Amino acid sequence: MEPSPKRMPTLDEVAARAGVSRTAASRVINNAPHVSRAKREAVQRAVRELGFVPNPAAQALATRKVGAVVLAVSSDEPGLFADPFFAEVVVGVSAALEQTDLELILLLANTPRGRERFERLLRSRRADGVMLMALRGDDLLGRLCQEAGLPVVFGGLPLTGEPTWYVDADNRGGARLAAEHFARTGRRRPVMITGQVDARASVAREQGFTDGLTLSGLPLLGVEPGQFTEDGGAAAMERLLRAHPDPDAVFAASDAMAIGALRTLRERGLRVPEDVAVIGFDDLASARHTSPPLTTVHQPVRALGQEMARMLVGAIEGHRPSPLILPTRLTVRESAPDLPVQA
Amino acid sequence: MEPSPKRMPTLDEVAARAGVSRTAASRVINNAPHVSRAKREAVQRAVRELGFVPNPAAQALATRKVGAVVLAVSSDEPGLFADPFFAEVVVGVSAALEQTDLELILLLANTPRGRERFERLLRSRRADGVMLMALRGDDLLGRLCQEAGLPVVFGGLPLTGEPTWYVDADNRGGARLAAEHFARTGRRRPVMITGQVDARASVAREQGFTDGLTLSGLPLLGVEPGQFTEDGGAAAMERLLRAHPDPDAVFAASDAMAIGALRTLRERGLRVPEDVAVIGFDDLASARHTSPPLTTVHQPVRALGQEMARMLVGAIEGHRPSPLILPTRLTVRESAPDLPVQA
DNA sequence: GAAGTTGTTGGAAGCGCTTCCAGTTCTGGG
DNA sequence: CCCAGAACTGGAAGCGCTTCCAACAACTTC
């Protein structure tokens, strides 16, 4: 009962029990060649009987491979990780790693102390590779990884530069779908709520929305940043209404902000979708349950996590770099229905 | 640029550069005694100049301490982790660990494969301790940890037994507050939505609600399980309405279920809080933004994570066991206001 | 039947760090 | 000025596993 660090059997004991050399035993547990069938089986039996599990520290020391990767989330807001988006990414990453024998180390690098620990982690080779999310601005975490000579895959593009390994959603294409949907359903006075100005995803979504509008011959009446938060979205919506009294469509660069916008619109007595249509971005679970249910650009968040992990495994195994862009699509619900609304 | 596993300096090189023995250098980096001031400074300089960081694998091998703990989340639903609740716990855990030099390994043990990996993780001593969350029913993960002789702290009590180390919220007391609030504000026909029947938190909340009702001399008209999900809560509400046509108060064992109940009530044309008051449990961020805003029992989720981590550190350091119950309190918002409502 | 081939085997040298222990140097009190 | 005791010092033996390498054994192929 007492947490006594019970000593586990070692490879030597396994070898002794199986009547072979330590070398042979090692070969068996790594199923390497050059072991006769008989000895192999003897070793396997001994492993089973003793309940032997190799000591990862010893393996790491000998092979210089630690059997773990880190998922680092960097942001200024301590609470940002609480965003369901990240939880979903983690689920994806975890699912992909489950197929391997890599452990997942999670690091929230939002405080100075956190960053320091991250750097230490890299330099100490405690992980075989790194997944990096939510880089803001000219975040130097990426550079740190490069310097440490560890494989890094980015989740979402950083603001500047194009890393060799990354997976991202088609932000620009998805935002364009939103614009086209507005045009198709007869909206004429769209506005937009963006995220932080130094977030590349936000920039790409604004870009894509503008693309789509231009192609449809529509103007963009106004743009306000909303910090990717619900309250930020609500505030942005207020600012927009003040500056542009009569929008009939609003595209928010995230569901959270769209929900905030919904709130403001309701408070101002504007009906959704009759007076103004609303489209969000992400398609989180909560988008299904707003009132009215939110039309939104769906991005495959869990898949994003999965692909990041898979890609990292590839990078560790020495594959050639190949970035990945995951498709987005429009999920139409009532906040911006398919058919033009008769006001 | 190429991820070449750059070789890092070793203790020997540090020692050589500082002109001391490897032993002395080791003492300095662990700031152990028995090193003269002069040598200590020489070593520190060498460490700085070389950018030396001790190799954790080697340290682990020599000390039998790996410098990592694991947070294991077990559940049958693969998506459960996506619950903002867990994200929040992770933030707390992470914040507490940041003060130490323990790394956080995250393991989602919802698949059979996941459980297998968890067991392997334990037996291989890849972590110095374990935090276990969301044990369902007679989950044997806890037992596994005990057997491995690793310190374990439970987040929330398991269904059976009372582990020596755990931190939990005062579920029973919180639920009782909900009942008392109903009684105080003139509600007379309360019903309740519980979570899974084999979740101890759910049981405790039901218990507490009953306690409070009994004390106030109120009956409990009906109880339905809602799986802790929004849709489950909505469905439970429907069943309750069918069986008990005229409740004037509903207590849900989680915010998600309360939100589901809100939806059903709205669809049925019942006004909240005029016709029926609603109280949830958790006080997640989303509770603030429902319509009407949700009155709910607040539990300090992030603190829960923090305390789990702190407690685990204590357990690893050999302190004496001391379970912890975190206080809950009622956050009153409009779905169940403070003053009796004039219908 | 000699000369290769191909496949096994285990000894031994690490991987990088901690720590026991025996020996050495400093103290200050007598 | 001598000596007990405290404070340093570094050699060496691990921690548990991988892997190079030299030595062998078992088969082929002319």
XYZ file of C-alpha atoms (C1' of nucleotides) in Angstrom:
746
model
C 0.000 0.000 0.000
C 2.809 2.325 0.892
C 4.256 3.864 -2.222
C 7.471 1.904 -1.952
C 9.356 2.222 -5.209
C 9.147 -1.463 -5.867
C 12.141 -2.638 -7.855
C 11.236 -3.924 -11.268
C 13.042 -6.823 -12.931
C 15.929 -5.903 -15.188
C 17.017 -7.213 -18.516
C 19.802 -9.131 -16.821
C 17.335 -11.064 -14.750
C 15.317 -11.850 -17.815
C 18.422 -13.057 -19.609
C 19.503 -15.174 -16.688
C 16.107 -16.768 -16.381
C 15.969 -17.509 -20.085
C 19.521 -18.819 -20.053
C 20.813 -16.409 -22.681
C 23.081 -13.415 -22.785
C 21.857 -9.954 -22.009
C 22.550 -9.086 -25.627
C 20.216 -11.737 -26.920
C 17.495 -10.692 -24.521
C 17.812 -7.118 -25.669
C 17.461 -8.236 -29.255
C 14.307 -10.059 -28.463
C 12.523 -7.216 -26.740
C 13.398 -4.915 -29.626
C 12.552 -7.698 -31.991
C 15.790 -7.393 -33.820
C 17.203 -10.237 -35.955
C 20.038 -12.636 -35.087
C 18.272 -14.627 -32.433
C 17.337 -18.255 -32.892
C 13.727 -19.181 -32.625
C 14.324 -21.236 -29.489
C 16.082 -18.480 -27.566
C 13.575 -15.926 -28.715
C 10.773 -17.926 -27.219
C 12.664 -18.590 -24.023
C 13.196 -14.886 -23.577
C 9.593 -14.064 -24.321
C 8.470 -16.511 -21.696
C 10.833 -15.030 -19.134
C 9.582 -11.552 -19.946
C 6.041 -12.670 -19.400
C 6.765 -14.526 -16.186
C 8.727 -11.691 -14.660
C 6.444 -8.963 -15.956
C 9.452 -7.221 -17.363
C 9.073 -3.763 -18.858
C 12.207 -2.046 -20.139
C 13.341 0.980 -18.213
C 12.789 3.987 -20.476
C 15.513 6.035 -18.867
C 18.091 3.387 -19.622
C 16.808 2.992 -23.151
C 16.863 6.707 -23.674
C 20.393 6.939 -22.406
C 21.623 4.210 -24.686
C 19.707 5.073 -27.828
C 19.366 8.813 -27.542
C 15.673 8.486 -28.231
C 13.380 9.322 -25.372
C 10.041 8.060 -26.601
C 8.116 11.233 -25.915
C 7.024 14.305 -27.785
C 5.842 17.607 -26.460
C 2.830 19.648 -27.359
C 3.542 23.225 -26.460
C 0.810 25.805 -26.361
C 1.975 29.339 -26.158
C -0.207 32.333 -25.592
C -0.328 35.396 -23.456
C -3.670 34.627 -21.952
C -3.343 32.023 -19.227
C -6.900 30.914 -19.849
C -6.590 30.430 -23.567
C -5.924 26.758 -23.226
C -9.343 26.422 -21.668
C -10.697 27.067 -25.137
C -12.461 23.902 -26.274
C -10.454 24.221 -29.446
C -7.282 23.132 -27.705
C -8.942 20.371 -25.818
C -10.083 19.017 -29.134
C -6.604 19.252 -30.598
C -5.265 17.346 -27.639
C -7.803 14.612 -28.207
C -6.638 14.301 -31.805
C -2.971 14.296 -30.903
C -3.564 11.756 -28.232
C -5.481 9.491 -30.579
C -2.674 9.534 -33.104
C 0.050 8.941 -30.534
C -1.837 6.031 -29.109
C -0.861 4.083 -32.200
C 2.808 4.660 -31.475
C 4.724 4.268 -28.295
C 5.380 7.900 -27.819
C 4.261 9.622 -24.676
C 2.700 13.067 -24.757
C 4.202 15.854 -22.698
C 1.993 18.888 -22.415
C 3.492 22.271 -21.833
C 1.570 25.498 -21.419
C 4.109 28.161 -22.137
C 2.236 31.292 -21.297
C 4.271 32.625 -18.424
C 7.908 33.656 -18.600
C 8.652 30.746 -16.328
C 6.830 28.482 -18.747
C 8.931 29.616 -21.648
C 12.061 29.092 -19.660
C 10.977 25.567 -18.902
C 10.199 25.019 -22.532
C 13.676 26.027 -23.526
C 15.148 23.762 -20.902
C 12.973 20.938 -22.094
C 14.299 21.349 -25.604
C 17.926 21.611 -24.642
C 17.732 18.650 -22.339
C 16.418 16.359 -25.059
C 13.557 15.236 -22.954
C 11.468 14.841 -26.090
C 12.073 13.550 -29.588
C 10.005 16.204 -31.253
C 7.768 19.173 -30.754
C 4.320 20.291 -31.759
C 3.829 24.000 -31.452
C 0.492 25.762 -31.301
C -0.824 29.274 -31.173
C 2.327 31.132 -31.878
C 1.644 34.789 -31.646
C 3.493 37.432 -33.562
C 7.174 36.863 -33.922
C 7.219 34.220 -31.291
C 10.657 32.784 -30.995
C 9.651 29.428 -29.643
C 9.890 28.034 -33.148
C 13.418 29.248 -33.577
C 14.343 27.676 -30.272
C 13.236 24.294 -31.543
C 15.197 24.664 -34.721
C 18.273 25.512 -32.731
C 17.821 22.525 -30.515
C 17.857 20.468 -33.689
C 14.539 18.851 -32.869
C 11.832 18.129 -35.413
C 9.021 20.661 -35.033
C 5.616 20.728 -36.544
C 3.536 23.835 -36.351
C -0.181 23.773 -35.814
C -1.299 26.698 -37.855
C 1.197 28.931 -39.582
C 3.190 31.360 -37.494
C 2.831 34.997 -38.448
C 6.069 35.165 -40.321
C 7.947 32.612 -42.347
C 6.882 29.272 -43.652
C 8.116 26.372 -41.576
C 8.930 23.151 -43.372
C 6.527 21.109 -41.300
C 3.082 22.371 -40.508
C -0.550 21.509 -40.715
C -3.184 24.138 -40.982
C -6.817 24.455 -41.917
C -7.780 26.174 -45.120
C -8.631 29.413 -43.358
C -8.668 31.522 -46.446
C -10.814 29.142 -48.456
C -13.248 28.687 -45.594
C -13.711 32.400 -45.051
C -14.326 32.787 -48.736
C -17.166 30.286 -48.473
C -18.751 32.515 -45.869
C -18.610 35.527 -48.184
C -20.077 33.549 -51.057
C -22.859 32.303 -48.833
C -23.772 35.856 -47.904
C -23.754 36.904 -51.544
C -25.806 33.937 -52.629
C -28.475 34.580 -50.027
C -28.894 38.186 -50.901
C -26.919 39.933 -48.209
C -25.481 43.245 -49.311
C -23.952 45.001 -46.323
C -21.475 42.636 -44.623
C -19.125 43.445 -41.762
C -16.472 41.305 -40.118
C -15.034 40.598 -36.680
C -11.412 39.468 -36.726
C -9.237 37.939 -34.005
C -5.944 39.357 -32.828
C -4.277 41.263 -35.594
C -1.056 39.368 -35.104
C -2.607 35.938 -35.479
C -2.024 34.499 -38.898
C -5.280 32.550 -38.853
C -7.153 35.759 -38.314
C -5.348 37.474 -41.152
C -6.008 34.565 -43.501
C -9.692 34.552 -42.621
C -9.982 38.247 -43.258
C -8.159 37.792 -46.525
C -10.429 34.973 -47.616
C -13.556 36.879 -46.680
C -12.374 39.867 -48.694
C -11.542 37.568 -51.626
C -15.033 36.170 -51.660
C -16.681 39.544 -51.299
C -14.636 41.018 -54.133
C -15.467 38.133 -56.406
C -19.139 38.724 -55.682
C -18.883 42.444 -56.152
C -19.735 43.252 -52.539
C -18.101 45.871 -50.317
C -16.832 45.169 -46.805
C -18.481 47.814 -44.668
C -16.442 47.438 -41.530
C -13.906 45.334 -39.643
C -13.265 45.189 -35.912
C -10.961 42.913 -33.903
C -12.513 40.756 -31.183
C -9.588 38.916 -29.517
C -11.102 35.536 -30.366
C -13.170 35.703 -27.179
C -16.878 35.863 -26.636
C -16.771 39.161 -24.803
C -14.375 40.537 -27.395
C -16.815 39.542 -30.104
C -19.691 41.233 -28.325
C -17.699 44.433 -27.945
C -16.569 44.359 -31.562
C -20.156 43.970 -32.660
C -21.108 47.018 -30.687
C -18.386 49.059 -32.257
C -19.464 47.900 -35.672
C -23.062 48.829 -35.091
C -22.034 52.229 -33.906
C -19.965 52.891 -37.007
C -22.179 51.114 -39.524
C -25.771 51.339 -38.387
C -27.277 48.902 -40.777
C -25.276 45.738 -41.581
C -27.232 42.737 -42.805
C -24.483 40.153 -42.361
C -21.583 39.582 -40.002
C -18.763 37.114 -40.302
C -16.792 36.401 -37.149
C -13.389 34.726 -37.326
C -14.352 32.328 -34.533
C -17.467 30.800 -33.037
C -16.799 32.336 -29.669
C -16.803 35.787 -31.196
C -19.892 34.963 -33.250
C -21.679 33.992 -30.055
C -20.671 37.296 -28.545
C -21.996 39.076 -31.621
C -25.258 37.178 -31.327
C -25.617 38.443 -27.803
C -25.034 42.063 -28.784
C -27.464 41.818 -31.696
C -30.140 40.397 -29.442
C -29.583 43.158 -26.912
C -29.892 45.757 -29.660
C -33.178 44.223 -30.713
C -31.896 42.989 -34.058
C -33.281 39.683 -35.275
C -31.024 36.888 -36.528
C -31.275 35.931 -39.334
C -34.081 38.222 -40.450
C -32.244 41.499 -39.899
C -28.683 40.246 -39.917
C -27.171 36.921 -40.804
C -24.258 35.618 -38.720
C -21.519 33.183 -39.688
C -18.834 31.963 -37.359
C -15.666 29.949 -37.811
C -14.635 26.652 -36.136
C -17.855 24.720 -35.742
C -17.324 23.858 -32.115
C -19.911 21.765 -30.354
C -21.422 24.889 -28.854
C -22.264 26.312 -32.296
C -25.049 23.787 -32.569
C -26.726 25.040 -29.449
C -26.825 28.795 -29.767
C -30.082 30.499 -30.553
C -30.479 30.523 -33.373
C -28.044 27.684 -34.173
C -24.921 29.091 -35.735
C -23.984 28.799 -39.382
C -20.223 28.423 -39.322
C -17.159 27.400 -41.255
C -16.271 23.936 -40.110
C -12.649 23.126 -39.523
C -11.577 19.624 -38.580
C -9.965 20.389 -35.259
C -9.500 16.876 -34.019
C -8.057 15.875 -37.375
C -5.697 18.806 -37.081
C -4.341 17.329 -33.895
C -4.112 13.886 -35.401
C -2.285 15.069 -38.449
C 0.139 17.112 -36.399
C 1.060 14.047 -34.430
C 1.322 11.849 -37.487
C 3.422 14.415 -39.233
C 5.732 14.706 -36.264
C 6.194 10.965 -36.210
C 7.096 11.167 -39.876
C 9.557 13.954 -39.214
C 11.184 11.975 -36.422
C 11.527 8.992 -38.716
C 13.308 11.201 -41.194
C 10.667 11.533 -43.868
C 10.744 14.423 -46.266
C 8.794 17.525 -45.282
C 5.288 17.909 -46.657
C 3.002 20.517 -45.171
C -0.665 19.771 -44.994
C -3.707 21.977 -45.442
C -6.943 20.511 -44.157
C -10.152 21.401 -45.936
C -12.853 23.560 -44.387
C -16.503 23.642 -45.337
C -19.589 25.626 -44.517
C -22.045 24.185 -42.030
C -25.342 25.911 -42.669
C -27.666 26.417 -39.720
C -30.284 28.993 -38.927
C -28.199 32.047 -38.150
C -27.525 32.329 -41.896
C -29.898 30.004 -43.666
C -29.574 28.743 -47.204
C -32.477 30.524 -48.739
C -32.805 34.286 -48.832
C -34.851 35.400 -45.844
C -37.989 37.451 -46.455
C -37.594 40.237 -43.977
C 18.258 23.706 -40.194
C 18.245 19.974 -40.594
C 17.067 18.341 -37.381
C 20.505 16.969 -36.612
C 20.508 15.703 -33.051
C 23.137 18.210 -32.016
C 25.241 16.803 -29.247
C 24.910 18.697 -26.018
C 27.799 19.245 -23.606
C 28.152 16.715 -20.821
C 28.994 17.046 -17.186
C 32.493 15.828 -17.926
C 33.099 18.675 -20.295
C 31.803 21.119 -17.744
C 34.061 19.622 -15.109
C 37.067 19.709 -17.404
C 36.447 23.313 -18.322
C 36.046 24.316 -14.702
C 39.094 22.304 -13.708
C 37.290 20.173 -11.165
C 36.198 16.589 -10.858
C 32.978 15.315 -12.354
C 31.806 14.696 -8.818
C 32.239 18.307 -7.799
C 30.479 19.506 -10.910
C 27.562 17.228 -10.148
C 27.361 18.615 -6.666
C 27.191 22.116 -7.981
C 24.378 21.560 -10.421
C 22.360 19.844 -7.710
C 23.448 22.457 -5.303
C 24.632 19.966 -2.783
C 27.123 20.871 -0.046
C 30.815 20.041 0.142
C 32.054 22.258 -2.628
C 34.232 25.247 -1.988
C 33.007 28.616 -3.027
C 35.716 28.987 -5.640
C 35.010 25.706 -7.382
C 31.315 26.291 -7.224
C 31.682 29.517 -9.067
C 34.043 28.024 -11.609
C 31.538 25.302 -12.376
C 28.686 27.751 -12.620
C 30.633 29.788 -15.115
C 31.440 26.715 -17.179
C 27.782 25.692 -17.158
C 26.792 29.081 -18.408
C 29.446 29.238 -21.096
C 28.712 25.789 -22.415
C 24.960 26.088 -22.072
C 24.963 22.835 -20.186
C 21.668 21.213 -19.268
C 21.782 17.874 -17.456
C 20.523 14.910 -19.412
C 17.313 13.813 -17.743
C 17.643 10.230 -18.887
C 20.980 9.894 -17.195
C 19.724 11.573 -14.067
C 16.694 9.349 -14.004
C 18.815 6.276 -14.381
C 21.115 7.250 -11.572
C 18.570 8.623 -9.140
C 15.486 6.574 -9.949
C 13.507 9.776 -10.161
C 12.257 10.717 -13.569
C 11.052 14.258 -13.047
C 7.631 13.769 -14.578
C 4.129 13.031 -13.428
C 1.195 11.811 -15.415
C -2.332 13.095 -15.534
C -4.540 10.264 -16.666
C -8.089 10.867 -17.752
C -10.187 7.807 -18.094
C -13.643 7.653 -19.549
C -15.594 5.668 -22.011
C -16.494 8.587 -24.172
C -13.590 9.564 -26.385
C -14.874 13.124 -26.494
C -15.212 13.632 -22.777
C -11.868 15.257 -22.509
C -13.156 17.976 -24.803
C -15.252 19.091 -21.861
C -14.012 22.526 -20.810
C -13.913 21.125 -17.320
C -10.838 19.061 -18.090
C -9.151 21.806 -19.968
C -9.534 23.910 -16.879
C -8.118 21.190 -14.662
C -5.135 20.915 -16.947
C -4.541 24.629 -16.677
C -4.518 24.325 -12.901
C -2.231 21.321 -12.872
C 0.088 22.981 -15.269
C 0.221 26.142 -13.206
C 1.153 24.210 -10.092
C 3.778 22.098 -11.837
C 5.348 25.163 -13.293
C 6.681 25.944 -9.833
C 8.469 22.610 -9.712
C 10.634 20.938 -12.268
C 8.252 18.173 -13.011
C 7.039 17.630 -16.524
C 3.418 16.829 -17.242
C 2.576 13.709 -19.201
C -0.991 13.601 -20.403
C -2.678 10.293 -21.023
C -6.212 9.842 -22.282
C -7.054 6.322 -21.294
C -10.387 5.823 -22.939
C -9.590 3.038 -25.382
C -8.387 -0.441 -24.432
C -5.123 0.434 -26.071
C -4.948 3.533 -23.924
C -5.390 1.556 -20.753
C -2.710 -0.848 -21.833
C -0.351 2.038 -22.394
C -1.241 3.425 -19.014
C -0.326 0.191 -17.343
C 2.938 0.069 -19.232
C 3.635 3.628 -18.255
C 3.210 2.761 -14.622
C 5.300 -0.362 -14.686
C 8.085 1.279 -16.577
C 8.468 4.024 -14.004
C 8.282 6.717 -16.594
C 6.640 8.982 -14.048
C 7.140 9.710 -10.361
C 3.471 9.956 -9.598
C -0.003 9.875 -11.008
C -3.086 12.060 -11.013
C -6.215 10.184 -11.893
C -9.447 11.740 -13.068
C -12.951 10.707 -13.935
C -12.827 7.148 -12.747
C -16.034 5.468 -13.608
C -17.570 2.590 -11.725
C -15.145 0.021 -10.424
C -12.344 1.329 -12.513
C -9.213 -0.559 -11.758
C -6.793 2.104 -12.885
C -6.427 3.164 -9.298
C -5.507 -0.296 -8.173
C -2.918 -0.488 -10.910
C -1.190 2.566 -9.565
C -1.144 1.195 -6.055
C 0.407 -1.987 -7.317
C 3.054 -0.118 -9.193
C 3.915 1.480 -5.876
C 3.530 4.969 -7.269
C 1.950 7.858 -5.404
C -1.527 8.499 -6.763
C -3.873 11.365 -6.160
C -7.464 11.116 -7.237
C -9.356 14.023 -8.669
C -12.806 13.428 -7.338
C -13.587 10.328 -5.373
C -13.874 7.002 -7.185
C -17.204 5.247 -6.829
C -15.967 2.810 -4.244
C -13.408 3.111 -1.522
C -11.670 6.111 -0.113
C -8.163 6.591 -1.415
C -5.598 8.095 0.902
C -4.833 10.976 -1.412
C -7.567 12.866 -3.166
C -8.972 16.282 -3.763
C -12.601 16.813 -4.484
C -15.121 19.596 -4.514
C -17.795 19.731 -1.868
C -20.420 18.269 -4.181
C -22.849 17.409 -1.479
C -22.656 20.772 0.230
C -22.957 22.616 -3.060
C -26.034 20.711 -4.134
C -27.577 21.416 -0.799
C -27.119 25.136 -1.401
C -29.143 24.742 -4.581
C -32.006 23.102 -2.694
C -31.945 25.788 -0.038
C -31.985 28.493 -2.661
C -35.079 26.989 -4.225
C -36.787 26.770 -0.868
C -35.822 30.297 0.086
C -37.187 31.728 -3.151
C -40.511 30.048 -2.841
C -40.176 27.094 -5.172
C -42.248 24.129 -4.187
C -42.050 21.486 -6.918
C -38.392 20.749 -7.679
C -37.023 18.039 -9.991
C -33.445 17.013 -10.662
C -31.264 15.884 -13.550
C -28.344 13.683 -12.487
C -25.255 12.530 -14.404
C -24.232 8.943 -14.909
C -25.492 6.807 -12.078
C -22.058 5.317 -11.558
C -20.313 8.632 -11.118
C -19.672 9.462 -7.515
C -19.936 13.187 -8.103
C -23.404 12.691 -9.481
C -24.433 10.583 -6.528
C -23.068 13.126 -4.071
C -24.911 15.951 -5.783
C -28.150 14.061 -5.707
C -27.569 13.282 -2.073
C -26.871 16.894 -1.209
C -29.906 18.121 -3.093
C -32.082 15.655 -1.253
C -30.533 16.690 2.051
C -31.359 20.310 1.441
C -34.870 19.563 0.276
C -35.565 17.405 3.302
C -34.286 20.056 5.646
C -36.643 22.526 4.010
C -39.535 20.147 4.050
C -39.802 19.947 0.280
C -40.450 16.814 -1.792
C -38.341 15.794 -4.792
C -40.830 15.278 -7.572
C -38.649 13.495 -10.059
C -35.098 12.511 -11.009
C -33.723 11.634 -14.441
C -30.132 10.925 -15.539
C -28.641 13.125 -18.245
C -25.144 11.691 -18.916
C -23.540 15.017 -18.046
C -24.057 16.159 -21.638
C -26.112 18.969 -23.074
C -28.240 16.700 -25.214
C -28.626 14.285 -22.338
C -29.830 17.134 -20.172
C -32.360 18.210 -22.781
C -33.706 14.682 -23.073
C -33.895 14.244 -19.308
C -35.844 17.479 -19.051
C -38.313 16.184 -21.570
C -38.809 12.974 -19.661
C -39.282 14.942 -16.460
C -41.912 17.181 -18.005
C -43.750 14.214 -19.324
C -43.867 12.538 -15.921
C -44.288 15.643 -13.792
C -46.188 18.249 -15.776
C -45.662 21.178 -13.533
C -42.245 21.557 -11.888
C -41.240 25.035 -10.811
C -37.546 24.341 -10.271
C -34.915 22.088 -11.787
C -31.456 21.362 -10.510
C -29.011 19.827 -12.991
C -25.828 18.144 -11.804
C -23.780 19.997 -14.426
C -23.956 23.221 -16.401
C -23.990 21.367 -19.686
C -27.126 19.504 -18.658
C -28.666 22.685 -17.304
C -28.126 24.311 -20.677
C -29.833 21.369 -22.314
C -32.720 21.725 -19.893
C -32.967 25.421 -20.700
C -33.334 24.517 -24.350
C -36.105 22.022 -23.723
C -37.945 24.453 -21.458
C -37.797 27.167 -24.086
C -39.073 24.769 -26.744
C -41.941 23.805 -24.488
C -42.851 27.436 -24.068
C -41.952 27.564 -20.387
C -40.401 30.763 -19.129
C -37.216 30.789 -17.050
C -37.282 31.866 -14.273
C -40.942 32.889 -14.160
C -42.380 29.423 -14.674
C -39.428 27.331 -13.635
C -36.115 28.210 -12.016
C -32.952 26.425 -13.161
C -29.726 25.826 -11.278
C -26.675 24.112 -12.739
C -23.416 22.866 -11.264
C -19.827 23.802 -12.234
C -20.016 27.475 -13.141
C -18.141 27.116 -16.389
C -17.496 30.213 -18.459
C -20.454 29.363 -20.644
C -22.884 29.616 -17.713
C -22.491 33.354 -17.796
C -23.659 33.558 -21.372
C -26.785 31.472 -21.545
C -30.165 33.142 -21.769
C -31.090 33.760 -19.158
C -27.672 33.616 -17.464
C -27.410 30.488 -15.373
C -27.540 30.348 -11.615
C -25.126 27.580 -10.717
C -23.072 25.982 -7.999
C -19.555 27.196 -8.446
C -16.754 24.729 -8.031
C -13.141 25.883 -8.239
C -12.027 23.752 -11.144
C -8.687 25.313 -11.775
C -7.925 25.197 -8.079
C -8.845 21.529 -8.149
C -6.128 20.945 -10.712
C -3.648 23.011 -8.766
C -4.322 21.232 -5.538
C -4.054 17.845 -7.166
C -0.637 18.711 -8.474
C 0.508 20.201 -5.195
C -0.767 17.203 -3.319
C 1.026 14.844 -5.628
C 4.252 16.711 -5.123
C 3.703 16.322 -1.408
C 3.060 12.619 -1.786
C 6.220 12.185 -3.829
C 8.197 13.988 -1.178
C 6.854 11.569 1.367
C 4.454 13.761 3.266
C 1.625 12.274 5.229
C -1.675 11.825 3.431
C -4.278 14.543 3.831
C -7.279 14.581 1.526
C -8.724 17.929 0.554
C -12.280 19.062 -0.037
C -12.605 22.321 -1.915
C -15.541 24.567 -1.047
C -18.369 25.236 -3.467
C -20.717 28.198 -3.444
C -23.802 29.355 -5.221
C -23.438 31.867 -8.030
C -26.797 33.523 -8.408
C -27.804 34.724 -11.862
C -31.115 35.193 -13.574
C -32.194 31.617 -14.183
C -32.931 31.360 -10.468
C -32.832 34.838 -9.016
C -32.489 35.746 -5.399
C -35.914 37.188 -4.847
C -39.090 35.218 -5.313
C -40.426 35.866 -8.809
C -43.941 37.239 -9.227
C -45.332 34.980 -11.909
C 36.427 -31.138 -49.232
C 38.007 -26.214 -49.295
C 36.343 -21.595 -49.388
C 32.739 -18.817 -48.836
C 28.019 -17.260 -47.135
C 24.738 -16.389 -43.952
C 23.164 -16.376 -39.473
C 24.114 -16.644 -34.050
C 26.349 -15.607 -29.910
C 27.952 -13.035 -25.986
C 31.858 -10.060 -24.098
C 32.710 -5.518 -23.392
C 32.460 -0.721 -24.023
C 29.735 2.773 -23.616
C 25.270 6.379 -22.854
C 25.659 10.731 -18.839
C 24.924 11.241 -14.266
C 24.925 10.199 -8.975
C 27.004 8.767 -4.858
C 29.729 5.901 -1.677
C 33.968 6.058 0.363
C 38.576 6.744 1.411
C 41.791 10.167 1.550
C 43.112 15.195 2.005
C 42.853 19.894 3.657
C 41.070 23.317 6.998
C 39.579 24.770 11.316
C 40.033 26.200 16.095
C 40.824 24.774 20.867
C 44.103 23.277 24.176
C 52.474 23.616 17.898
C 49.550 19.405 17.920
C 45.158 17.060 17.188
C 40.199 16.022 16.822
C 36.571 17.098 13.938
C 34.432 19.304 10.155
C 34.580 20.404 5.409
C 36.260 19.256 0.890
C 37.932 16.230 -3.087
C 37.856 12.903 -6.728
C 38.300 7.818 -8.012
C 35.394 4.300 -9.026
C 31.336 1.662 -9.022
C 27.111 1.632 -10.453
C 21.934 2.847 -12.721
C 19.699 -0.607 -17.015
C 19.999 -0.876 -21.662
C 22.097 -0.905 -26.661
C 25.402 -2.152 -29.957
C 29.993 -2.910 -31.989
C 32.806 -6.602 -32.877
C 35.230 -10.719 -32.865
C 34.416 -15.501 -32.651
C 31.644 -19.452 -34.117
C 28.385 -22.641 -36.212
C 25.735 -24.199 -40.035
C 25.045 -24.373 -44.857
C 26.020 -23.641 -49.866
C 28.450 -23.982 -54.043
C 32.161 -25.422 -57.023
